[in-house]
Amino acid sequence: GYIFGGFCDTAWSSNGGWKASAKAFLFTVKCYIGLAPTKMRLKDRNNGTAVSHGGSYGPVFGGGIDICVYDNANSSSKGSTNVGHTYECPAGQTGSTFLTGSQNFQASEVEVFRVEEKKVAVINTWEKLQA
């Protein structure tokens, strides 16, 4: 299978609205045309349509529906790709087919991760040495 997805720095919700996310990007690790792992950045970091949240569908990246995972993604071919509207499409590629060979896809697996910033305690070494 193919491995591709997206990242955003906004918390997911089910309110059905578009969100800005200056750090958002799409990526492919393994795709239909055999590109090396690739990161696809937002065309405009101030874009208010980086991601859309909704209760009846999975993640949607990009106002042009660059990548969309619908509900029941593993039992229908309703997922879609159309990279190049909100996110950069790799040079020379067709945004609707380079990831999976077709604009629509059926997911065999969908994984969602939460990334948390780890806070590191800094101990003042000088004060410890003086004690």
PDB file of C-alpha atoms in Angstrom:
ATOM      1  CA  GLY A   1       0.000   0.000   0.000  1.00  0.00           C
ATOM      2  CA  TYR A   2       0.864   3.654  -0.056  1.00  0.00           C
ATOM      3  CA  ILE A   3       1.758   5.803   2.944  1.00  0.00           C
ATOM      4  CA  PHE A   4       0.808   9.473   2.895  1.00  0.00           C
ATOM      5  CA  GLY A   5      -0.884  11.992   5.149  1.00  0.00           C
ATOM      6  CA  GLY A   6      -0.740  15.372   6.760  1.00  0.00           C
ATOM      7  CA  PHE A   7       0.215  17.282   9.885  1.00  0.00           C
ATOM      8  CA  CYS A   8      -1.379  20.301  11.490  1.00  0.00           C
ATOM      9  CA  ASP A   9      -0.717  22.096  14.754  1.00  0.00           C
ATOM     10  CA  THR A  10      -4.375  22.727  15.580  1.00  0.00           C
ATOM     11  CA  ALA A  11      -6.376  20.458  17.875  1.00  0.00           C
ATOM     12  CA  TRP A  12      -8.941  18.314  16.053  1.00  0.00           C
ATOM     13  CA  SER A  13     -12.589  18.886  16.838  1.00  0.00           C
ATOM     14  CA  SER A  14     -15.950  17.987  15.342  1.00  0.00           C
ATOM     15  CA  ASN A  15     -17.213  21.521  14.746  1.00  0.00           C
ATOM     16  CA  GLY A  16     -17.070  21.300  10.942  1.00  0.00           C
ATOM     17  CA  GLY A  17     -15.017  24.411  10.313  1.00  0.00           C
ATOM     18  CA  TRP A  18     -11.900  25.372   8.394  1.00  0.00           C
ATOM     19  CA  LYS A  19      -8.812  26.185  10.453  1.00  0.00           C
ATOM     20  CA  ALA A  20      -5.560  27.978   9.808  1.00  0.00           C
ATOM     21  CA  SER A  21      -2.380  26.086  10.655  1.00  0.00           C
ATOM     22  CA  ALA A  22       0.863  27.828   9.686  1.00  0.00           C
ATOM     23  CA  LYS A  23       2.864  24.663  10.414  1.00  0.00           C
ATOM     24  CA  ALA A  24       0.628  22.296   8.427  1.00  0.00           C
ATOM     25  CA  PHE A  25       2.072  20.117   5.678  1.00  0.00           C
ATOM     26  CA  LEU A  26       1.311  17.008   3.659  1.00  0.00           C
ATOM     27  CA  PHE A  27       3.748  14.155   3.212  1.00  0.00           C
ATOM     28  CA  THR A  28       4.285  10.946   1.341  1.00  0.00           C
ATOM     29  CA  VAL A  29       6.527   8.126   2.484  1.00  0.00           C
ATOM     30  CA  LYS A  30       5.524   5.703  -0.272  1.00  0.00           C
ATOM     31  CA  CYS A  31       3.381   6.708  -3.238  1.00  0.00           C
ATOM     32  CA  TYR A  32       2.165   5.359  -6.569  1.00  0.00           C
ATOM     33  CA  ILE A  33       4.813   7.043  -8.720  1.00  0.00           C
ATOM     34  CA  GLY A  34       7.700   6.066  -6.433  1.00  0.00           C
ATOM     35  CA  LEU A  35       8.841   9.507  -5.219  1.00  0.00           C
ATOM     36  CA  ALA A  36      11.339   9.572  -2.384  1.00  0.00           C
ATOM     37  CA  PRO A  37       9.721  10.638   0.928  1.00  0.00           C
ATOM     38  CA  THR A  38       8.410  14.140   0.261  1.00  0.00           C
ATOM     39  CA  LYS A  39       7.056  17.009   2.362  1.00  0.00           C
ATOM     40  CA  MET A  40       4.490  19.290   0.705  1.00  0.00           C
ATOM     41  CA  ARG A  41       4.176  22.691   2.366  1.00  0.00           C
ATOM     42  CA  LEU A  42       1.313  25.148   2.381  1.00  0.00           C
ATOM     43  CA  LYS A  43       1.427  27.512  -0.581  1.00  0.00           C
ATOM     44  CA  ASP A  44       0.407  30.356   1.755  1.00  0.00           C
ATOM     45  CA  ARG A  45       1.252  29.959   5.445  1.00  0.00           C
ATOM     46  CA  ASN A  46      -1.557  32.383   6.344  1.00  0.00           C
ATOM     47  CA  ASN A  47      -4.176  30.310   4.557  1.00  0.00           C
ATOM     48  CA  GLY A  48      -7.360  29.896   6.619  1.00  0.00           C
ATOM     49  CA  THR A  49      -8.209  26.598   4.911  1.00  0.00           C
ATOM     50  CA  ALA A  50      -5.245  24.459   5.936  1.00  0.00           C
ATOM     51  CA  VAL A  51      -7.510  21.837   7.565  1.00  0.00           C
ATOM     52  CA  SER A  52     -11.195  21.200   8.094  1.00  0.00           C
ATOM     53  CA  HIS A  53     -12.702  19.436  11.059  1.00  0.00           C
ATOM     54  CA  GLY A  54     -15.992  17.597  11.026  1.00  0.00           C
ATOM     55  CA  GLY A  55     -17.919  14.962  12.903  1.00  0.00           C
ATOM     56  CA  SER A  56     -19.025  12.961   9.858  1.00  0.00           C
ATOM     57  CA  TYR A  57     -15.697  12.719   8.042  1.00  0.00           C
ATOM     58  CA  GLY A  58     -12.031  12.364   8.811  1.00  0.00           C
ATOM     59  CA  PRO A  59      -9.305  14.889   8.203  1.00  0.00           C
ATOM     60  CA  VAL A  60      -9.556  17.250   5.238  1.00  0.00           C
ATOM     61  CA  PHE A  61      -6.364  19.051   4.272  1.00  0.00           C
ATOM     62  CA  GLY A  62      -6.706  22.102   2.033  1.00  0.00           C
ATOM     63  CA  GLY A  63      -9.569  24.205   0.729  1.00  0.00           C
ATOM     64  CA  GLY A  64      -9.165  22.504  -2.646  1.00  0.00           C
ATOM     65  CA  ILE A  65      -9.597  19.184  -0.831  1.00  0.00           C
ATOM     66  CA  ASP A  66      -5.926  18.305  -1.324  1.00  0.00           C
ATOM     67  CA  ILE A  67      -6.410  15.177   0.836  1.00  0.00           C
ATOM     68  CA  CYS A  68      -9.709  14.029   2.313  1.00  0.00           C
ATOM     69  CA  VAL A  69     -10.492  10.958   4.398  1.00  0.00           C
ATOM     70  CA  TYR A  70     -14.222  10.352   4.724  1.00  0.00           C
ATOM     71  CA  ASP A  71     -16.049   8.208   7.257  1.00  0.00           C
ATOM     72  CA  ASN A  72     -15.794   4.456   6.637  1.00  0.00           C
ATOM     73  CA  ALA A  73     -12.562   5.088   4.731  1.00  0.00           C
ATOM     74  CA  ASN A  74     -11.666   1.399   4.824  1.00  0.00           C
ATOM     75  CA  SER A  75     -14.935   0.196   3.260  1.00  0.00           C
ATOM     76  CA  SER A  76     -15.426   2.637   0.386  1.00  0.00           C
ATOM     77  CA  SER A  77     -13.383   4.545  -2.173  1.00  0.00           C
ATOM     78  CA  LYS A  78     -14.626   7.955  -1.074  1.00  0.00           C
ATOM     79  CA  GLY A  79     -11.195   9.180   0.063  1.00  0.00           C
ATOM     80  CA  SER A  80      -9.707  11.646  -2.389  1.00  0.00           C
ATOM     81  CA  THR A  81      -6.515  13.438  -3.317  1.00  0.00           C
ATOM     82  CA  ASN A  82      -6.126  16.627  -5.307  1.00  0.00           C
ATOM     83  CA  VAL A  83      -2.824  18.081  -4.111  1.00  0.00           C
ATOM     84  CA  GLY A  84      -1.820  21.454  -5.491  1.00  0.00           C
ATOM     85  CA  HIS A  85      -4.596  23.792  -4.422  1.00  0.00           C
ATOM     86  CA  THR A  86      -3.650  24.696  -0.864  1.00  0.00           C
ATOM     87  CA  TYR A  87      -0.474  22.604  -0.587  1.00  0.00           C
ATOM     88  CA  GLU A  88       2.450  22.444  -3.010  1.00  0.00           C
ATOM     89  CA  CYS A  89       2.346  19.571  -5.474  1.00  0.00           C
ATOM     90  CA  PRO A  90       5.744  18.055  -6.324  1.00  0.00           C
ATOM     91  CA  ALA A  91       7.103  19.445  -9.595  1.00  0.00           C
ATOM     92  CA  GLY A  92       5.938  17.599 -12.679  1.00  0.00           C
ATOM     93  CA  GLN A  93       3.269  15.602 -10.843  1.00  0.00           C
ATOM     94  CA  THR A  94      -0.503  15.438 -11.268  1.00  0.00           C
ATOM     95  CA  GLY A  95      -2.045  16.259  -7.902  1.00  0.00           C
ATOM     96  CA  SER A  96      -4.958  13.881  -8.237  1.00  0.00           C
ATOM     97  CA  THR A  97      -2.994  10.741  -9.121  1.00  0.00           C
ATOM     98  CA  PHE A  98       0.628  10.758  -7.944  1.00  0.00           C
ATOM     99  CA  LEU A  99      -0.179   9.502  -4.416  1.00  0.00           C
ATOM    100  CA  THR A 100      -2.417   6.509  -5.230  1.00  0.00           C
ATOM    101  CA  GLY A 101      -2.691   6.289  -9.021  1.00  0.00           C
ATOM    102  CA  SER A 102      -6.268   7.562  -8.869  1.00  0.00           C
ATOM    103  CA  GLN A 103      -8.051  10.572  -7.394  1.00  0.00           C
ATOM    104  CA  ASN A 104     -10.149   8.338  -5.142  1.00  0.00           C
ATOM    105  CA  PHE A 105      -8.808   5.757  -2.723  1.00  0.00           C
ATOM    106  CA  GLN A 106      -9.910   3.247  -0.126  1.00  0.00           C
ATOM    107  CA  ALA A 107      -7.791   3.307   3.015  1.00  0.00           C
ATOM    108  CA  SER A 108      -6.647   0.033   4.527  1.00  0.00           C
ATOM    109  CA  GLU A 109      -5.526   1.848   7.657  1.00  0.00           C
ATOM    110  CA  VAL A 110      -5.886   5.360   9.068  1.00  0.00           C
ATOM    111  CA  GLU A 111      -3.663   6.427  11.942  1.00  0.00           C
ATOM    112  CA  VAL A 112      -3.967   9.638  13.929  1.00  0.00           C
ATOM    113  CA  PHE A 113      -1.254  10.778  16.301  1.00  0.00           C
ATOM    114  CA  ARG A 114      -1.120  13.550  18.840  1.00  0.00           C
ATOM    115  CA  VAL A 115       2.216  15.289  19.160  1.00  0.00           C
ATOM    116  CA  GLU A 116       2.912  16.964  22.461  1.00  0.00           C
ATOM    117  CA  GLU A 117       5.742  19.272  23.289  1.00  0.00           C
ATOM    118  CA  LYS A 118       7.843  17.856  26.103  1.00  0.00           C
ATOM    119  CA  LYS A 119       8.806  20.364  28.760  1.00  0.00           C
ATOM    120  CA  VAL A 120      12.342  19.946  30.037  1.00  0.00           C
ATOM    121  CA  ALA A 121      13.278  21.150  33.488  1.00  0.00           C
ATOM    122  CA  VAL A 122      16.502  23.137  33.505  1.00  0.00           C
ATOM    123  CA  ILE A 123      18.514  22.927  36.691  1.00  0.00           C
ATOM    124  CA  ASN A 124      20.868  25.753  37.438  1.00  0.00           C
ATOM    125  CA  THR A 125      24.150  23.845  37.743  1.00  0.00           C
ATOM    126  CA  TRP A 126      26.015  26.794  39.279  1.00  0.00           C
ATOM    127  CA  GLU A 127      23.585  26.995  42.198  1.00  0.00           C
ATOM    128  CA  LYS A 128      23.896  23.232  42.774  1.00  0.00           C
ATOM    129  CA  LEU A 129      27.670  23.488  42.849  1.00  0.00           C
ATOM    130  CA  GLN A 130      27.544  26.315  45.401  1.00  0.00           C
ATOM    131  CA  ALA A 131      25.360  24.299  47.812  1.00  0.00           C
TER     132      ALA A 131
END
